[in-house]
Coordinates of N, CA, C and O in Angstrom, one line a residue:
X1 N 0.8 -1.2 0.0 CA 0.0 0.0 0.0 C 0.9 1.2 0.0 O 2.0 1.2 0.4
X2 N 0.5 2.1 -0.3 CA 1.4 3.7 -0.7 C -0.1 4.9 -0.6 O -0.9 5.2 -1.5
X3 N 0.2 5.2 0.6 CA -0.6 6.5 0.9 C 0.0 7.6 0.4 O 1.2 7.8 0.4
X4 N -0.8 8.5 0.0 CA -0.6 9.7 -0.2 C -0.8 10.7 1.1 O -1.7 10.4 1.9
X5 N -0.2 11.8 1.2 CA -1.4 13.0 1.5 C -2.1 13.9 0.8 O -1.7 14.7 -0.1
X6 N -3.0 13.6 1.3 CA -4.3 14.7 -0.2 C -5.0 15.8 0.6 O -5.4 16.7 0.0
X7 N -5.2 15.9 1.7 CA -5.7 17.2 2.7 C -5.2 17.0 3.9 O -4.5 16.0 4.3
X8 N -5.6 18.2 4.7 CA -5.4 18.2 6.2 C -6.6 18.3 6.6 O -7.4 19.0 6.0
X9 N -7.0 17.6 7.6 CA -8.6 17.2 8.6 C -9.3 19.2 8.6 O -10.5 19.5 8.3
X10 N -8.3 20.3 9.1 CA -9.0 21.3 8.9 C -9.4 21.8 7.4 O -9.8 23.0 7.2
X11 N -9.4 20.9 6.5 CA -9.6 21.3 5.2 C -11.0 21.2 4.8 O -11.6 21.8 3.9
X12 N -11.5 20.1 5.8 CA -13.0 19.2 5.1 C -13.8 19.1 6.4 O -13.6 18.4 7.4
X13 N -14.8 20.1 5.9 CA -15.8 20.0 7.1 C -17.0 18.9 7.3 O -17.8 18.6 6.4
X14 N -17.2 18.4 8.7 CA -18.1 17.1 8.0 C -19.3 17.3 7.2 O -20.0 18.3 7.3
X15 N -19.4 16.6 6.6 CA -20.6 16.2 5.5 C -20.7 17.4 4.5 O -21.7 17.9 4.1
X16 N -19.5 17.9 4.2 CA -18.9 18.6 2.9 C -18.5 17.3 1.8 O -17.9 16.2 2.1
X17 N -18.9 17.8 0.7 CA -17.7 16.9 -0.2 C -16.4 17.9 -1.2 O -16.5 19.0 -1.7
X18 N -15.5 17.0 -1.2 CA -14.4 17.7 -1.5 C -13.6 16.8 -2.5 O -13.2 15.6 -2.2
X19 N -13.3 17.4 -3.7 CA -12.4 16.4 -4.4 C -10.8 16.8 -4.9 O -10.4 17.8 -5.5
X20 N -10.2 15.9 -4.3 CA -8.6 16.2 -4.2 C -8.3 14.8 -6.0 O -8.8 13.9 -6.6
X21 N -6.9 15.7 -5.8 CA -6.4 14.4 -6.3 C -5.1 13.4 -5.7 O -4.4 13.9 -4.9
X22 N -5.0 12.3 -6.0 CA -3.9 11.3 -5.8 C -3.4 9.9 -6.9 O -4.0 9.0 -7.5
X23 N -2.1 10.4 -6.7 CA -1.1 9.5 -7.8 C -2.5 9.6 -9.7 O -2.9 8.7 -10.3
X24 N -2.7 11.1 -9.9 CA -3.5 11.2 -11.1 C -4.6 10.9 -11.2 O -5.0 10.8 -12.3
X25 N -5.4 10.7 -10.2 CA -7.1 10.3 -10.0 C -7.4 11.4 -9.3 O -6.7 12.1 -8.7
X26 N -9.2 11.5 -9.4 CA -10.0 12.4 -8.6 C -10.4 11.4 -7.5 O -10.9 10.3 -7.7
X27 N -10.1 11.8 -6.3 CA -10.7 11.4 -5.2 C -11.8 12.5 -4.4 O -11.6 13.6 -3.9
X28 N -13.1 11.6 -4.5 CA -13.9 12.0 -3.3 C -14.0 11.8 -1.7 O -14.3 10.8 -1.1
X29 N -13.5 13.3 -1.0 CA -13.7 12.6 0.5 C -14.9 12.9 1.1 O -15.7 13.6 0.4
X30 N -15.1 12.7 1.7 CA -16.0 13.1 3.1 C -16.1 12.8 3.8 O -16.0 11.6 4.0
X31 N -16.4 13.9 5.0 CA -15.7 13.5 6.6 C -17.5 13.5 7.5 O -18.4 14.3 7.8
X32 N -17.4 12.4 7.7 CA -18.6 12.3 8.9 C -18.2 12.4 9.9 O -16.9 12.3 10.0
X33 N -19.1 12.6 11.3 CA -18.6 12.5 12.5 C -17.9 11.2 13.3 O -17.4 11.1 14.5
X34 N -18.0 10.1 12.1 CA -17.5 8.8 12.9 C -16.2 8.7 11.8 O -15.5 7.6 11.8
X35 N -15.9 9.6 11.0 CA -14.6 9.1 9.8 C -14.6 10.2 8.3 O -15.3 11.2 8.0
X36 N -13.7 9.6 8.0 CA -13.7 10.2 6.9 C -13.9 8.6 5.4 O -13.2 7.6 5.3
X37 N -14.9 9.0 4.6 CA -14.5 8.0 3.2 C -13.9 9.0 2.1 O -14.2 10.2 1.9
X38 N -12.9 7.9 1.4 CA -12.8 8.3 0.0 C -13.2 7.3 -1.0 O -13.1 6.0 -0.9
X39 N -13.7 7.9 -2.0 CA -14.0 7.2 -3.2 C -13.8 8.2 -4.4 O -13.9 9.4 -4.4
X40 N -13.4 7.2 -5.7 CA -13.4 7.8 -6.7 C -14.4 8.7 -7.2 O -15.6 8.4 -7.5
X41 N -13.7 9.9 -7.4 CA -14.7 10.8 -7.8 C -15.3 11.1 -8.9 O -15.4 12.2 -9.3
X42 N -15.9 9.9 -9.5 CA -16.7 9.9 -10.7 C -17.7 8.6 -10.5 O -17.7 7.6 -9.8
X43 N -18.8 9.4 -11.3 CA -20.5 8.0 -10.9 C -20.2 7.1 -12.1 O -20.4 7.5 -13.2
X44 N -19.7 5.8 -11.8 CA -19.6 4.6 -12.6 C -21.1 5.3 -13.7 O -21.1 4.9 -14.8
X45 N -22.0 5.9 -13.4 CA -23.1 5.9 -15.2 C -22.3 6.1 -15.9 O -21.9 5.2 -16.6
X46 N -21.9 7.3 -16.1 CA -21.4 8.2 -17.0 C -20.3 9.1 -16.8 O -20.1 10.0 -17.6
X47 N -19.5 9.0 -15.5 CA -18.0 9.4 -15.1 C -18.7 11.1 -14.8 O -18.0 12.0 -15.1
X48 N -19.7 11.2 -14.4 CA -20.2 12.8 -14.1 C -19.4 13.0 -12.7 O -19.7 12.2 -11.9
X49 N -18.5 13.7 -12.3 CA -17.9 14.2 -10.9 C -18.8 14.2 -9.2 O -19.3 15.3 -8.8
X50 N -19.0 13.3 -8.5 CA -19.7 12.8 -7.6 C -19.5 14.1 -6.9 O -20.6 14.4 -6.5
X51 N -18.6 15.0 -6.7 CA -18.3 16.1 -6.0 C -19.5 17.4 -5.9 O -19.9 18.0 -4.9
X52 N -19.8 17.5 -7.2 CA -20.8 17.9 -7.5 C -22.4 17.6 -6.9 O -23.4 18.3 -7.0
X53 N -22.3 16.5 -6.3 CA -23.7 15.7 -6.4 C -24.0 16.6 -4.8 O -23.4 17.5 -4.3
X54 N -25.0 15.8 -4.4 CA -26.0 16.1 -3.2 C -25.6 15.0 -2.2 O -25.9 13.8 -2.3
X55 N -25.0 15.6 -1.0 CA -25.0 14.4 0.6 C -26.6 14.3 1.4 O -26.9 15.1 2.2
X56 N -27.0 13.8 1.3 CA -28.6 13.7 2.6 C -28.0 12.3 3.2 O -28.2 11.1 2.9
X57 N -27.1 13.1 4.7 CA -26.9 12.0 5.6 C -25.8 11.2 5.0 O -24.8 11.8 5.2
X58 N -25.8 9.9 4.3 CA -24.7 9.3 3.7 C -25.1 8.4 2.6 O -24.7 7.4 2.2
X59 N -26.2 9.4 2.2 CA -26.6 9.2 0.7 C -26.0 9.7 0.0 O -25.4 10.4 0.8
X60 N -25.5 10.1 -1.4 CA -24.9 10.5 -1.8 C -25.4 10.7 -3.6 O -24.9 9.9 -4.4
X61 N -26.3 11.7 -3.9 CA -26.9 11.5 -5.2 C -26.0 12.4 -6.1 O -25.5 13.4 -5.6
X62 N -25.8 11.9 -7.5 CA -25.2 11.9 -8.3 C -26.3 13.5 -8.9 O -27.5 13.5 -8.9
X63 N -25.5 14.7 -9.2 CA -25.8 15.7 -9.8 C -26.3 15.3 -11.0 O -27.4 15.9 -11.2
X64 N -26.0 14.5 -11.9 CA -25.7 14.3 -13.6 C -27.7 13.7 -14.1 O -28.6 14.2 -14.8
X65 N -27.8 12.2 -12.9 CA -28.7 11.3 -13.4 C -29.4 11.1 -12.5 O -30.5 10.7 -12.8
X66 N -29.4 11.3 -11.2 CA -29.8 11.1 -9.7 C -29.1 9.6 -9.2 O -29.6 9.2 -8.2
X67 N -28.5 9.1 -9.6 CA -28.3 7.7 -9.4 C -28.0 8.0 -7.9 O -27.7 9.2 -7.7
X68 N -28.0 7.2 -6.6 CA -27.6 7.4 -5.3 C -26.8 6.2 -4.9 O -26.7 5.1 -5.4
X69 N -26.1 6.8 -3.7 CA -24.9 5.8 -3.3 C -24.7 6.1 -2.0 O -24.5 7.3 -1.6
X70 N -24.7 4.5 -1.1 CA -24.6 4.7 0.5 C -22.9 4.4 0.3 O -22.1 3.5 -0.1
X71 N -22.7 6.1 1.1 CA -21.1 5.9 1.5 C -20.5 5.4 2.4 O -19.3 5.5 2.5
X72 N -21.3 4.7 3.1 CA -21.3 3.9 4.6 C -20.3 2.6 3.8 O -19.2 2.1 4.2
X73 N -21.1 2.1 2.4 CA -20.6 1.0 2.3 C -19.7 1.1 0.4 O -18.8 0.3 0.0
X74 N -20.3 2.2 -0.4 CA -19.3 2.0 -1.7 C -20.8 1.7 -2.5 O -20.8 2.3 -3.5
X75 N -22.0 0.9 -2.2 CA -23.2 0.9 -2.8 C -24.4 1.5 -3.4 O -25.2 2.2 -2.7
X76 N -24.6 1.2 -4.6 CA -25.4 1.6 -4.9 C -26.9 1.6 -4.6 O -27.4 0.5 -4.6
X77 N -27.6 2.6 -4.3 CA -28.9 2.4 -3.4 C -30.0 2.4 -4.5 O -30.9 1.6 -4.4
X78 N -29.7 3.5 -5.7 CA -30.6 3.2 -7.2 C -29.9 3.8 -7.6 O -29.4 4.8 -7.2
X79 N -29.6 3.1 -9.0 CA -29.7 1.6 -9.1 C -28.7 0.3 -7.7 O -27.7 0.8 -7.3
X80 N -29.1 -0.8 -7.3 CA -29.1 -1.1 -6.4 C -27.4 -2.3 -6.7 O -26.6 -2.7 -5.9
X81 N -27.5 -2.5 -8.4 CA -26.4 -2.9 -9.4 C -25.0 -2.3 -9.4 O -24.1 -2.9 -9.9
X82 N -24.8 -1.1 -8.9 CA -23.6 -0.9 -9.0 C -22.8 -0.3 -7.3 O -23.1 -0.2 -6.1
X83 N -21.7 0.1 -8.2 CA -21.0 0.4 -6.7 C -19.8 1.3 -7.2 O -19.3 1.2 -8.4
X84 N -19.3 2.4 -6.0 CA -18.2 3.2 -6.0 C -17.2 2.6 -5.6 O -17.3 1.8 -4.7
X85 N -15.6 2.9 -6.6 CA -14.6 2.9 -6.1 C -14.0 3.2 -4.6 O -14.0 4.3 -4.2
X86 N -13.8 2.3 -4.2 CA -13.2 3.0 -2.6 C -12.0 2.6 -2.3 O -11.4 1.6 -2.6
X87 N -11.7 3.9 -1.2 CA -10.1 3.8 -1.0 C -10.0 3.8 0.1 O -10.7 4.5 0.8
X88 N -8.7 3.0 0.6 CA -8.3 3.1 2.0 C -7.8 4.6 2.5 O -7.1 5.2 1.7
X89 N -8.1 5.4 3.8 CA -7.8 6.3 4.3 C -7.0 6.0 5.5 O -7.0 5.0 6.2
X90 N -6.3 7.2 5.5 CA -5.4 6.8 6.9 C -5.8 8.8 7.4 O -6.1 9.8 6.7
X91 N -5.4 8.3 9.2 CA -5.6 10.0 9.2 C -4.0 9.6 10.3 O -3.8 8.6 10.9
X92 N -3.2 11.0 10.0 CA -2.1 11.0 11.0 C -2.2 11.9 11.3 O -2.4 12.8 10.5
X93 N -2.0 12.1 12.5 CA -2.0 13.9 13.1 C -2.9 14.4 12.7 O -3.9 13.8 13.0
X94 N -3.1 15.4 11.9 CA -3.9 16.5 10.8 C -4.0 16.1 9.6 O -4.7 16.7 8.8
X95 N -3.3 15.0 9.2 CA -3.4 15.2 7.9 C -3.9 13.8 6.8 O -3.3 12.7 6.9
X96 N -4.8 13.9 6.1 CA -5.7 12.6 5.4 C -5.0 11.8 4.4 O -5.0 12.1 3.2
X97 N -4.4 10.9 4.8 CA -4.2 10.0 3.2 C -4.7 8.7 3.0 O -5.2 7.9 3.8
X98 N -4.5 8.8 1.6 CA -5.3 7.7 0.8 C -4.6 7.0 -0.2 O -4.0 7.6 -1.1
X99 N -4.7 5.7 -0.2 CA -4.2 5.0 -1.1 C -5.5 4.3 -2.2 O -6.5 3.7 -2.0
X100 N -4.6 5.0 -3.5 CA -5.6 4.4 -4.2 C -5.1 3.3 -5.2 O -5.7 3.1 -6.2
X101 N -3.9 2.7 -4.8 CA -3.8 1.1 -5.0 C -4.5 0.6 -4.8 O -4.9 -0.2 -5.7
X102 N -5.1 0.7 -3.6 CA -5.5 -0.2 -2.4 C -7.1 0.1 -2.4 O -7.9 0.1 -1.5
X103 N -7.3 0.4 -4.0 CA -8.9 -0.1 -4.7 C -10.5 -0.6 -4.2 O -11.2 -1.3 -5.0
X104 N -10.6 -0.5 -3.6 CA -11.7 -1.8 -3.3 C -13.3 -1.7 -4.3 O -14.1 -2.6 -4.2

């Protein structure tokens, strides 16, 4: 695994979304009160920028198509068929990294 750093914790307020990049991808973060996720910052429909989209809670609707996605788990809620790229986070001190080898 090979973490990056892509922000500092005072960068991302919770249930903001924010897209950084790492090793040449867009990453989506977002910081809830219990963590932070990242996922690739594009909606498997049509690669429309998830950053853009709408948070209600840890839904996460897609700006482009409405498509939604629980960031709890990487899943798609509708359509119920697909799923987001996710990446391992690490937090040290202040500061967020993410490996996006380390794919899931």
């Amino acid at each position: 695994m090979s973490f990056e750093r892509v922000a500092e914790l005072s960068d991302l307020w919770i249930g903001e979304l924010k897209s950084v990049r790492a090793e040449g991808r867009s990453v989506l973060l977002v910081r809830f009160e219990t963590g932070i996720v990242a996922n690739e910052d594009r909606c498997p429909h049509q690669a429309y920028p998830l950053s853009r989209g709408e948070l209600d809670g840890r839904t996460l609707r897609c700006a482009a198509h409405g498509w939604e996605f629980d960031l709890a788990t990487g899943r798609g809620v509708n359509p119920a068929s697909c799923r987001l790229v996710s990446f391992p986070v690490r937090i040290a001190g202040e500061s967020i990294w993410v490996d996006v080898g380390g794919a899931t």
